[in-house]
């Protein structure tokens, strides 16, 4: 089944709607800051390993509605597993921005003391993890859900991946096993139309991964536009179902990757690129809230100013933080202090 | 003898209990270790293909379903990525899964979960996330099961950082090492050779049945064992090849050839001190390894000794699988396995040189 935003009775209060916008603005503000610092010292010639933020960088601008809509239903103890494009989800889950920025900048203060990088974020405080390998985050989410189920808690595990991941084996194995064991998992597919440079139509045999979910005995729902309230409604039902012990669900959101697959991607493969900025979901939601009388200039300015302050603090903290001690590069291969 | 070698030689042996008189085969010793840890710790559970009513294809889990029930002994679909990953996620949440990959040869369908996730999460998280999980798997050839069901491949796992790699050769070690593996806060790959399990339906060495203490004990991971003292030549080996080497040592003793046999017991951590100590003692080292010859354990042992002190070695040789897929026909398979005949020839050559 698919839904359009106009069909959605959100049930959201004005405060709830403002909170969704506030979270999306924070995610975008963070990504814009990373973008600036990532490119600042890689020019004039682009050098991927140079500069303050080295390595590949996959930014999620445009996909904020998924993170804000899903994470609004999650508690700290609920687990969320993301992909190589994880920042919006990390922020949605409530990750400390200093720890996130510290890891992206490769500093000792980062989540992994500089050993993970932006694709490998692990945060026990918010139960957040991610994987740089397509589709391979699904199986571990099963295990987190299994542990919750066995502990008799009402917590859920959410696994988020792109539509390309739904063509990989672990996705299908995971749907089958989650359905078989009625695990409290919510599978979320971010369909941004592109698997790096390959169009969805050239890689996926079905119009919707919701269909595939149904094939495994799992409720599948496709949110056809990139609307945070539609995601919020769909995720609310899926999370409630999981908490109630009724098993997994799948939600696919037709979202939008505003920028390249990675920074440095010229996107020559992308014919519709000129129209993409017009579909930015954040201004669209701002307008919707204004038109509904749920948002004023002052409130919007405050959201933006607050986001800028938080992000500036995180980035400044990261830049001022010590880099890891090279003598400790071998630390943390194994748990310390245990013989066996 | 260098200081490091002296230190290695004088390192106290780990305290382990007397084996007693009760005899078990290796499969029963493994079952007993898992059962005792399941009884002691409700977070331990067992999962894999045919680990329930069947009891494990190589009897690693026989009796566990009856004792602990299907909530803690879980038969899975044939979905190795999903259920090994499930183990990882459960371990991250504080459970202690024992997950069986039926044959190590099947690692190709699920290696991402093993080496990119199970092995790396602790490091990538800067030490903040632990994966206290045991991945146990059957290795080894010798019964015409062909190229996709007869490999050992421990060198592959040992090469990739982040997981401990344990390979017991006998029932005593099998129980003590499994207990250590389940209690470990690190991911442990526990590889049992079919030929040491002591199963009725396949050829078994007499030493695959041996004395095992009834109570819990730990054989520390990373400590090799001198399985037989000797003065002329050292065999550095593990798993089923320990028994072939001991057979050769016994056979040659009446001729006045004194063979020392070092059972490594684990590849990660590798007890390099014990390797150097035996090399320093005899000067003649033979590595017997049922894994492929090139780029593996045997080269690692040679490098370990020569990096420490190249003058220690009077001779070095290796008896390994010569870089061919394991053949099916018995005549071909036994031509490439490290048989007693090949080991004996290597010893005679070493002492004659």
CSV table of C-alpha atoms in Angstrom, one decimal, chain A residues 77 79 103 110-113 115-117 120 122-124 127 130-133 135-148 150 169-170 173-174 176-177 180-181 183 328-336 338-340, chain B residues 45 47 70-72 74-83 85-90 92-93 95-96 109 112-113 116-117 119 121-130 161-164 180 183-187 218 220-221 268:
chain,number,residue,atom,x,y,z
A,77,UNK,CA,16.9,2.4,24.6
A,79,UNK,CA,18.2,0.7,18.7
A,103,UNK,CA,34.5,11.4,15.1
A,110,UNK,CA,35.0,11.4,18.8
A,111,UNK,CA,32.7,8.5,19.4
A,112,UNK,CA,35.3,5.9,18.4
A,113,UNK,CA,38.4,8.0,19.4
A,115,UNK,CA,38.9,4.8,14.8
A,116,UNK,CA,35.5,4.7,13.1
A,117,UNK,CA,35.0,7.8,11.0
A,120,UNK,CA,31.2,3.8,11.4
A,122,UNK,CA,28.8,3.5,17.4
A,123,UNK,CA,27.1,5.2,20.3
A,124,UNK,CA,25.9,3.1,23.3
A,127,UNK,CA,21.9,2.9,20.9
A,130,UNK,CA,25.9,2.1,11.4
A,131,UNK,CA,27.7,0.1,8.7
A,132,UNK,CA,29.6,1.2,5.7
A,133,UNK,CA,28.6,-2.0,3.8
A,135,UNK,CA,22.6,-4.1,3.5
A,136,UNK,CA,24.8,-5.5,6.2
A,137,UNK,CA,23.2,-3.4,9.0
A,138,UNK,CA,20.0,-5.4,8.7
A,139,UNK,CA,21.2,-8.6,10.4
A,140,UNK,CA,22.6,-7.0,13.5
A,141,UNK,CA,19.3,-5.1,14.0
A,142,UNK,CA,17.7,-8.5,14.2
A,143,UNK,CA,20.0,-9.4,17.1
A,144,UNK,CA,19.2,-6.2,19.0
A,145,UNK,CA,15.5,-6.9,18.5
A,146,UNK,CA,16.1,-10.5,19.6
A,147,UNK,CA,17.8,-9.3,22.8
A,148,UNK,CA,14.9,-6.9,23.5
A,150,UNK,CA,14.2,-12.0,25.2
A,169,UNK,CA,20.9,-10.9,0.2
A,170,UNK,CA,21.1,-9.8,3.8
A,173,UNK,CA,17.4,-13.1,4.8
A,174,UNK,CA,16.6,-10.6,7.5
A,176,UNK,CA,12.4,-13.7,6.5
A,177,UNK,CA,14.0,-14.3,9.8
A,180,UNK,CA,9.6,-16.0,11.3
A,181,UNK,CA,10.6,-15.1,14.8
A,183,UNK,CA,11.1,-9.8,16.1
A,328,UNK,CA,47.7,4.0,20.4
A,329,UNK,CA,46.7,2.9,16.9
A,330,UNK,CA,46.6,-0.8,18.1
A,331,UNK,CA,44.4,0.0,21.1
A,332,UNK,CA,40.9,-1.4,21.1
A,333,UNK,CA,41.4,-4.4,18.8
A,334,UNK,CA,40.5,-6.6,21.8
A,335,UNK,CA,38.9,-5.8,25.1
A,336,UNK,CA,41.5,-4.8,27.6
A,338,UNK,CA,40.7,-9.8,30.2
A,339,UNK,CA,43.0,-12.7,29.8
A,340,UNK,CA,40.8,-15.2,28.1
B,45,UNK,CA,22.3,-19.1,23.9
B,47,UNK,CA,22.0,-20.7,17.4
B,70,UNK,CA,14.0,-24.0,22.0
B,71,UNK,CA,14.1,-20.6,23.5
B,72,UNK,CA,17.9,-21.0,24.1
B,74,UNK,CA,17.6,-22.1,18.1
B,75,UNK,CA,17.5,-23.8,14.7
B,76,UNK,CA,17.8,-21.1,12.0
B,77,UNK,CA,17.0,-20.8,8.4
B,78,UNK,CA,19.8,-21.4,5.9
B,79,UNK,CA,20.6,-17.7,6.2
B,80,UNK,CA,24.1,-17.4,7.5
B,81,UNK,CA,24.4,-13.6,7.1
B,82,UNK,CA,21.1,-13.1,9.0
B,83,UNK,CA,21.8,-15.4,11.9
B,85,UNK,CA,24.5,-10.9,12.2
B,86,UNK,CA,21.7,-11.6,14.7
B,87,UNK,CA,24.3,-13.0,17.0
B,88,UNK,CA,26.3,-9.8,16.7
B,89,UNK,CA,23.4,-7.6,17.5
B,90,UNK,CA,22.5,-9.8,20.4
B,92,UNK,CA,26.2,-5.9,21.4
B,93,UNK,CA,23.1,-5.8,23.6
B,95,UNK,CA,23.9,-11.5,25.4
B,96,UNK,CA,26.5,-14.2,24.8
B,109,UNK,CA,28.2,-16.4,2.1
B,112,UNK,CA,31.0,-9.6,5.7
B,113,UNK,CA,29.2,-10.1,9.0
B,116,UNK,CA,33.6,-6.4,8.8
B,117,UNK,CA,31.2,-6.4,11.7
B,119,UNK,CA,35.6,-8.4,14.3
B,121,UNK,CA,32.9,-3.1,15.9
B,122,UNK,CA,34.9,-3.0,19.1
B,123,UNK,CA,37.8,-1.2,17.4
B,124,UNK,CA,35.6,1.2,15.3
B,125,UNK,CA,33.7,2.1,18.5
B,126,UNK,CA,36.9,3.1,20.2
B,127,UNK,CA,36.4,0.3,22.8
B,128,UNK,CA,32.9,1.4,23.6
B,129,UNK,CA,31.0,-1.6,22.2
B,130,UNK,CA,31.8,-5.2,23.0
B,161,UNK,CA,42.3,-8.5,12.9
B,162,UNK,CA,39.7,-8.3,15.7
B,163,UNK,CA,38.7,-11.9,16.4
B,164,UNK,CA,40.4,-14.5,18.5
B,180,UNK,CA,37.1,-19.4,27.9
B,183,UNK,CA,33.4,-16.0,28.9
B,184,UNK,CA,35.5,-13.8,26.7
B,185,UNK,CA,34.3,-10.3,26.0
B,186,UNK,CA,35.9,-10.5,22.5
B,187,UNK,CA,34.6,-12.3,19.5
B,218,UNK,CA,39.4,-22.5,31.6
B,220,UNK,CA,43.5,-19.6,28.6
B,221,UNK,CA,43.3,-18.5,25.0
B,268,UNK,CA,45.0,-15.4,17.7
